[in-house]
Amino acid sequence: MIESPLLTRLVASLQCMPGIGKKSARRIAYQLLQSKRQNARELATVLVEAMDRIGHCQSCRTFSESELCQVCASHKRDRTLLCIVESPADVYAIEEAHYNGLYFVLMGHLSPLDGVGPDELGLDQLEQLLDRESVEEIILATGTTVEGEATAHYISEMVKKRGIRVSRLALGIPMGGDLEYIDSNTLSHALSGRRPVE
Amino acid sequence: MIESPLLTRLVASLQCMPGIGKKSARRIAYQLLQSKRQNARELATVLVEAMDRIGHCQSCRTFSESELCQVCASHKRDRTLLCIVESPADVYAIEEAHYNGLYFVLMGHLSPLDGVGPDELGLDQLEQLLDRESVEEIILATGTTVEGEATAHYISEMVKKRGIRVSRLALGIPMGGDLEYIDSNTLSHALSGRRPVE
């Protein structure tokens, strides 16, 4: 294949991004070279800066370039409510739903086969957070996978000793969901979790 | 929205890539931070190097970090055949089809409204290439858009004076194409361009 070696390297390198295969990477490389060289240079600068400076919030473990993230540092949040999620992307999703409490980010889920145990999920940090704040309710928002459920169970056992209320996100049909396209598992959760009409 | 300012800048910057919207950019940013920091730093290095060092081949105008691209510098190519395309990505596509001649890359098409005339397409450079090489046939592989057709027409008029044969890529149904899903325009080209069965 005839292609400049540097261009081939660029195409290979672009594929480190999730969802970008060889074809998309080539398209991106050609477009950047053709009309967006300045943007590409800026992207390179921001990439390096972000990878070097963005660490984890000391309190909730989400991505943050300062010691405390904006949520943990804020005085406007409801500090009696704590939502436990698997990843910083989940924090973003829950923020969009107008949640106003604190977070704790596990950065994964329990997965003994991959060597991910309670230590890797920072559960000692979670204990410290609970010592520090006066949390009254914990919302377990880990995934609905087997690992997510196991993680939720483990944490609920761990915090029950403290007498804190623990809840799990409701399972049911999504807004605008068409019944005939919803899997039977979800539908059976929606049935058993049905709520009385006021 | 609660998100670290640097992360917001990274998400914005990633969107300079074609096909990457806000959602994909956020997904990419989080994934790179979560598990691919080293890859992201390497990508930044390659991006800068590529944007700085990749220029255009002096002969055919495709992307190249050396004075002549690998095609123009090669002794194994059929130098009597010249294929004229709109972009370096088209060179890549035609290479895949086992073409073995030379190329000339216009880096666009005639588009007077956008200020793209014969000068911007490097047609003087094309003349020099034709003076230098002993080209016997030119294949016009510009797009099948109105602008692509106009560009092809302009170039064919220009090179006819030299007595060089000029051809255009065949229009017809694609391999594996299902007749009922092919637009009538393509089908009428396929009909008028029909070939006798040997």
Coordinates of C-alpha atoms in Angstrom, one line a residue:
Chain A
M1 CA 0.0 0.0 0.0
I2 CA 1.3 3.4 -1.0
E3 CA 0.9 5.9 1.8
S4 CA 3.4 8.2 3.5
P5 CA 4.9 6.4 6.6
L6 CA 4.0 9.4 8.9
L7 CA 0.4 9.4 7.6
T8 CA 0.2 5.6 8.3
R9 CA 1.5 6.2 11.9
L10 CA -1.1 9.0 12.4
V11 CA -3.9 6.7 11.2
A12 CA -2.7 3.9 13.6
S13 CA -2.4 6.3 16.5
L14 CA -5.9 7.8 16.0
Q15 CA -7.3 4.3 16.5
C16 CA -6.5 4.4 20.2
M17 CA -9.8 6.3 20.5
P18 CA -12.8 4.1 21.3
G19 CA -15.2 3.7 18.4
I20 CA -12.6 4.8 15.8
G21 CA -11.6 2.1 13.4
K22 CA -9.2 2.1 10.5
K23 CA -11.6 3.8 8.1
S24 CA -12.7 6.5 10.4
A25 CA -9.1 7.1 11.5
R26 CA -8.0 7.5 7.9
R27 CA -10.9 9.9 7.2
I28 CA -10.0 12.0 10.3
A29 CA -6.3 12.1 9.4
Y30 CA -6.9 13.2 5.8
Q31 CA -9.4 15.9 6.9
L32 CA -7.2 17.3 9.6
L33 CA -4.3 17.5 7.1
Q34 CA -6.5 19.0 4.4
S35 CA -8.2 21.8 6.3
K36 CA -7.7 21.7 10.1
R37 CA -4.0 21.6 10.8
Q38 CA -4.3 24.4 13.4
N39 CA -7.1 22.6 15.2
A40 CA -5.1 19.4 15.2
R41 CA -2.2 21.2 16.8
E42 CA -4.5 22.7 19.5
L43 CA -6.0 19.2 20.1
A44 CA -2.5 17.8 20.7
T45 CA -1.8 20.6 23.2
V46 CA -5.0 20.0 25.1
L47 CA -4.6 16.2 25.0
V48 CA -1.2 16.4 26.7
E49 CA -2.3 19.0 29.2
A50 CA -5.4 16.9 30.1
M51 CA -3.5 13.6 30.4
D52 CA -0.9 15.3 32.6
R53 CA -3.1 17.5 34.8
I54 CA -6.4 15.7 35.2
G55 CA -6.2 13.4 38.2
H56 CA -8.9 12.2 40.6
C57 CA -10.9 14.2 43.2
Q58 CA -9.5 13.4 46.7
S59 CA -13.0 12.9 48.0
C60 CA -15.1 11.3 45.4
R61 CA -12.5 10.0 42.9
T62 CA -14.1 11.5 39.8
F63 CA -11.8 13.2 37.2
S64 CA -10.6 16.6 38.4
E65 CA -7.6 18.7 37.9
S66 CA -8.0 20.3 41.3
E67 CA -7.8 18.5 44.7
L68 CA -11.5 18.6 45.1
C69 CA -14.0 18.4 42.1
Q70 CA -16.6 21.1 41.7
V71 CA -19.3 18.9 43.3
C72 CA -17.3 18.1 46.4
A73 CA -16.1 21.7 46.8
S74 CA -19.6 23.2 46.3
H75 CA -21.7 24.5 49.2
K76 CA -24.9 24.2 47.3
R77 CA -25.1 20.4 47.2
D78 CA -27.2 18.2 49.4
R79 CA -24.5 16.5 51.5
T80 CA -26.9 14.0 53.1
L81 CA -27.3 12.2 49.8
L82 CA -24.5 10.1 48.2
C83 CA -24.7 8.5 44.8
I84 CA -22.3 5.7 44.0
V85 CA -21.4 5.2 40.4
E86 CA -18.9 3.1 38.4
S87 CA -17.4 5.9 36.2
P88 CA -17.0 9.6 35.8
A89 CA -19.2 9.3 32.7
D90 CA -22.0 8.1 35.0
V91 CA -21.6 11.3 37.1
Y92 CA -22.1 13.3 34.0
A93 CA -25.3 11.3 33.1
I94 CA -26.7 11.7 36.6
E95 CA -25.9 15.4 36.8
E96 CA -28.0 15.8 33.6
A97 CA -31.0 14.3 35.5
H98 CA -30.8 17.2 38.0
Y99 CA -29.4 15.2 41.0
N100 CA -28.1 17.5 43.6
G101 CA -26.2 15.3 46.1
L102 CA -22.7 14.1 46.4
Y103 CA -21.0 11.3 44.4
F104 CA -18.5 8.5 44.9
V105 CA -16.9 7.1 41.8
L106 CA -15.7 3.5 42.0
M107 CA -13.7 3.6 38.7
G108 CA -14.9 0.1 37.9
H109 CA -16.8 -2.7 39.5
L110 CA -15.9 -5.8 41.5
S111 CA -14.4 -8.4 39.1
P112 CA -12.3 -10.9 40.9
L113 CA -11.2 -12.5 37.6
D114 CA -9.7 -9.2 36.5
G115 CA -8.1 -8.7 39.9
V116 CA -10.5 -5.9 40.8
G117 CA -11.4 -6.2 44.5
P118 CA -12.6 -3.8 47.2
D119 CA -9.2 -2.1 47.4
E120 CA -9.2 -1.2 43.7
L121 CA -12.6 0.4 44.0
G122 CA -11.4 2.7 46.8
L123 CA -13.8 1.4 49.3
D124 CA -11.6 2.6 52.2
Q125 CA -11.8 6.1 50.7
L126 CA -15.6 5.6 50.7
E127 CA -15.5 4.8 54.4
Q128 CA -13.5 8.0 55.0
L129 CA -16.0 10.0 53.1
L130 CA -18.8 8.5 55.2
D131 CA -16.8 9.3 58.4
R132 CA -16.4 12.9 57.2
E133 CA -19.8 13.7 55.8
S134 CA -23.2 13.2 57.5
V135 CA -24.7 11.1 54.7
E136 CA -28.3 9.9 55.4
E137 CA -29.0 8.0 52.1
I138 CA -26.8 6.2 49.7
I139 CA -28.1 5.6 46.1
L140 CA -26.4 2.7 44.5
A141 CA -26.2 3.5 40.7
T142 CA -23.8 0.8 39.6
G143 CA -24.6 -1.1 36.4
T144 CA -27.4 -3.6 36.0
T145 CA -24.8 -6.3 34.9
V146 CA -23.9 -9.2 37.2
E147 CA -20.8 -7.4 38.3
G148 CA -22.7 -4.1 38.9
E149 CA -25.2 -6.0 41.0
A150 CA -22.5 -7.8 43.0
T151 CA -20.7 -4.5 43.6
A152 CA -24.0 -2.9 44.8
H153 CA -24.6 -5.8 47.1
Y154 CA -21.1 -5.7 48.6
I155 CA -21.4 -2.0 49.3
S156 CA -24.9 -2.2 50.7
E157 CA -23.6 -4.8 53.2
M158 CA -20.7 -2.6 54.1
V159 CA -22.6 0.5 54.8
K160 CA -25.7 -1.1 56.5
K161 CA -23.6 -1.3 59.7
R162 CA -23.7 2.5 59.8
G163 CA -27.4 2.6 59.8
I164 CA -27.5 4.6 56.5
R165 CA -30.5 4.1 54.2
V166 CA -29.5 2.4 51.0
S167 CA -31.4 2.5 47.7
R168 CA -30.9 1.3 44.2
L169 CA -32.0 3.1 40.9
A170 CA -35.5 2.0 39.8
L171 CA -35.6 -0.6 37.0
G172 CA -38.4 -0.2 34.5
I173 CA -39.4 0.9 31.0
P174 CA -37.6 4.0 29.7
M175 CA -39.5 7.2 28.9
G176 CA -41.0 6.9 25.4
G177 CA -40.2 3.2 25.3
D178 CA -42.4 1.0 23.2
L179 CA -43.6 -2.0 25.1
E180 CA -43.3 -4.4 22.2
Y181 CA -39.6 -3.6 21.9
I182 CA -38.6 -3.8 25.5
D183 CA -36.9 -7.0 26.7
S184 CA -38.9 -9.3 29.0
N185 CA -36.4 -8.9 31.8
T186 CA -36.9 -5.2 32.0
L187 CA -40.6 -5.6 31.7
S188 CA -40.8 -8.0 34.6
H189 CA -38.9 -5.5 36.7
A190 CA -41.3 -2.8 35.6
L191 CA -44.2 -5.1 36.6
S192 CA -42.9 -6.0 40.0
G193 CA -41.9 -2.4 40.7
R194 CA -45.3 -1.0 39.7
R195 CA -46.6 2.0 41.5
P196 CA -50.1 2.9 42.6
V197 CA -51.8 5.6 40.6
E198 CA -52.7 8.6 42.9
Chain B
M1 CA -23.1 21.5 34.2
I2 CA -20.5 20.2 36.6
E3 CA -17.4 19.0 34.8
S4 CA -13.7 19.9 35.2
P5 CA -12.9 22.9 32.9
L6 CA -9.9 21.1 31.4
L7 CA -12.1 18.1 30.6
T8 CA -14.6 20.4 28.9
R9 CA -11.8 21.9 26.8
L10 CA -10.7 18.4 25.8
V11 CA -14.2 17.5 24.8
A12 CA -14.6 20.7 22.7
S13 CA -11.2 20.2 21.1
L14 CA -11.9 16.6 20.1
Q15 CA -14.8 17.8 18.1
C16 CA -12.5 19.2 15.4
M17 CA -12.4 15.7 14.0
P18 CA -15.0 15.0 11.3
G19 CA -17.8 12.7 12.5
I20 CA -17.1 13.3 16.2
G21 CA -19.9 15.1 17.9
K22 CA -20.3 16.1 21.5
K23 CA -21.4 12.7 22.8
S24 CA -18.6 10.7 21.0
A25 CA -16.0 13.3 22.1
R26 CA -17.1 13.0 25.7
R27 CA -16.9 9.2 25.4
I28 CA -13.4 9.4 23.9
A29 CA -12.2 11.9 26.5
Y30 CA -13.3 9.8 29.4
Q31 CA -11.9 6.6 28.0
L32 CA -8.5 8.1 27.2
L33 CA -8.3 9.5 30.8
Q34 CA -9.5 6.2 32.3
S35 CA -7.2 3.7 30.7
K36 CA -5.3 5.1 27.7
R37 CA -3.3 8.1 28.9
Q38 CA 0.0 6.9 27.4
N39 CA -1.8 6.3 24.0
A40 CA -3.3 9.8 24.2
R41 CA 0.2 11.3 24.7
E42 CA 1.6 9.4 21.8
L43 CA -1.3 10.5 19.7
A44 CA -0.5 14.1 20.6
T45 CA 3.1 13.7 19.5
V46 CA 2.2 12.1 16.2
L47 CA -0.5 14.7 15.5
V48 CA 2.0 17.6 15.9
E49 CA 4.7 15.8 13.9
A50 CA 2.2 14.9 11.1
M51 CA 0.8 18.5 10.9
D52 CA 4.3 20.0 10.9
R53 CA 6.0 17.6 8.5
I54 CA 3.4 16.3 6.0
G55 CA 3.3 18.6 3.0
H56 CA 2.5 17.9 -0.6
C57 CA 4.4 15.9 -3.2
Q58 CA 6.1 18.3 -5.6
S59 CA 4.9 16.4 -8.6
C60 CA 1.4 15.1 -7.9
R61 CA 0.3 17.2 -4.9
T62 CA -0.8 14.3 -2.7
F63 CA 0.2 14.3 1.0
S64 CA 3.8 13.4 1.5
E65 CA 6.5 14.3 4.1
S66 CA 9.2 13.8 1.4
E67 CA 9.7 16.0 -1.7
L68 CA 8.3 13.2 -3.9
C69 CA 5.6 10.8 -2.8
Q70 CA 6.2 7.1 -3.0
V71 CA 4.2 6.7 -6.2
C72 CA 6.0 9.5 -8.0
A73 CA 9.4 8.3 -6.8
S74 CA 8.8 4.7 -7.8
H75 CA 10.4 3.1 -10.9
K76 CA 7.7 0.4 -11.0
R77 CA 4.8 2.5 -12.0
D78 CA 3.3 2.9 -15.5
R79 CA 4.3 6.5 -16.3
T80 CA 2.1 6.6 -19.4
L81 CA -1.0 6.6 -17.3
L82 CA -2.2 9.5 -15.2
C83 CA -5.2 9.4 -12.9
I84 CA -6.6 12.8 -11.8
V85 CA -8.4 12.8 -8.4
E86 CA -9.9 15.4 -6.1
S87 CA -8.2 14.4 -2.8
P88 CA -5.4 12.2 -1.3
A89 CA -8.2 10.0 0.1
D90 CA -9.2 9.2 -3.5
V91 CA -5.6 8.2 -4.2
Y92 CA -5.8 5.7 -1.4
A93 CA -9.1 4.3 -2.8
I94 CA -7.8 3.9 -6.3
E95 CA -4.5 2.3 -5.1
E96 CA -6.7 -0.4 -3.4
A97 CA -8.2 -1.2 -6.9
H98 CA -4.7 -2.2 -8.1
Y99 CA -4.1 0.8 -10.3
N100 CA -0.5 1.1 -11.3
G101 CA -0.1 4.5 -13.0
L102 CA 0.7 8.0 -11.8
Y103 CA -1.7 10.4 -10.0
F104 CA -2.4 14.1 -9.9
V105 CA -4.3 15.4 -6.9
L106 CA -6.4 18.6 -7.4
M107 CA -7.0 19.1 -3.6
G108 CA -10.6 20.1 -4.5
H109 CA -12.8 20.8 -7.5
L110 CA -13.7 23.9 -9.5
S111 CA -16.1 25.9 -7.4
P112 CA -16.2 29.6 -8.4
L113 CA -18.6 30.6 -5.6
D114 CA -16.0 29.4 -3.1
G115 CA -13.2 31.1 -5.0
V116 CA -11.7 27.8 -6.2
G117 CA -10.5 28.3 -9.8
P118 CA -7.9 26.6 -12.0
D119 CA -5.0 28.2 -10.0
E120 CA -6.2 26.7 -6.7
L121 CA -6.3 23.2 -8.3
G122 CA -2.7 23.5 -9.4
L123 CA -3.5 23.1 -13.0
D124 CA -0.2 24.8 -13.9
Q125 CA 1.6 22.1 -12.0
L126 CA -0.4 19.6 -14.0
E127 CA 0.9 21.2 -17.2
Q128 CA 4.4 20.9 -15.9
L129 CA 3.9 17.2 -15.0
L130 CA 2.6 16.6 -18.6
D131 CA 5.6 18.4 -20.0
R132 CA 7.9 16.2 -17.9
E133 CA 6.4 12.8 -18.2
S134 CA 5.3 11.1 -21.4
V135 CA 1.7 10.5 -20.4
E136 CA -0.5 8.7 -23.0
E137 CA -3.8 8.5 -21.2
I138 CA -5.4 10.6 -18.6
I139 CA -8.2 9.0 -16.4
L140 CA -10.5 11.7 -14.9
A141 CA -11.6 10.3 -11.6
T142 CA -13.1 13.5 -10.1
G143 CA -16.5 13.2 -8.3
T144 CA -19.8 12.6 -10.0
T145 CA -21.1 15.8 -8.6
V146 CA -21.9 18.8 -10.7
E147 CA -18.6 20.4 -9.6
G148 CA -16.7 17.2 -10.3
E149 CA -18.1 16.9 -13.8
A150 CA -17.3 20.6 -14.5
T151 CA -13.7 20.0 -13.3
A152 CA -13.4 16.9 -15.5
H153 CA -14.7 18.8 -18.5
Y154 CA -12.4 21.8 -17.9
I155 CA -9.3 19.5 -17.6
S156 CA -10.3 17.4 -20.7
E157 CA -10.5 20.6 -22.8
M158 CA -7.2 21.7 -21.4
V159 CA -5.3 18.4 -22.2
K160 CA -7.0 17.6 -25.5
K161 CA -4.7 20.1 -27.3
R162 CA -1.8 17.8 -26.4
G163 CA -3.4 14.9 -28.2
I164 CA -3.5 12.8 -25.0
R165 CA -6.3 10.3 -24.7
V166 CA -8.8 11.2 -22.0
S167 CA -11.2 8.8 -20.2
R168 CA -13.6 9.0 -17.3
L169 CA -14.3 6.3 -14.8
A170 CA -17.3 4.1 -15.8
L171 CA -20.6 4.8 -14.2
G172 CA -22.8 1.8 -13.4
I173 CA -24.1 -0.5 -10.8
P174 CA -21.7 -1.4 -8.0
M175 CA -20.6 -5.0 -7.5
G176 CA -23.1 -6.9 -5.4
G177 CA -25.6 -4.0 -5.9
D178 CA -29.2 -4.9 -5.8
L179 CA -31.1 -3.5 -8.8
E180 CA -34.2 -2.5 -6.8
Y181 CA -32.1 -0.3 -4.5
I182 CA -30.1 1.5 -7.1
D183 CA -31.1 5.0 -8.0
S184 CA -32.6 5.5 -11.5
N185 CA -29.8 7.9 -12.5
T186 CA -27.1 5.3 -11.9
L187 CA -29.2 2.7 -13.6
S188 CA -29.7 4.8 -16.7
H189 CA -25.9 5.3 -16.9
A190 CA -25.5 1.5 -16.5
L191 CA -27.9 0.9 -19.4
S192 CA -26.4 3.4 -21.8
G193 CA -22.9 2.1 -20.9
R194 CA -23.8 -1.5 -21.4
R195 CA -21.2 -3.8 -22.8
P196 CA -21.6 -6.7 -25.3
V197 CA -21.2 -10.2 -23.7
E198 CA -18.2 -12.0 -25.3

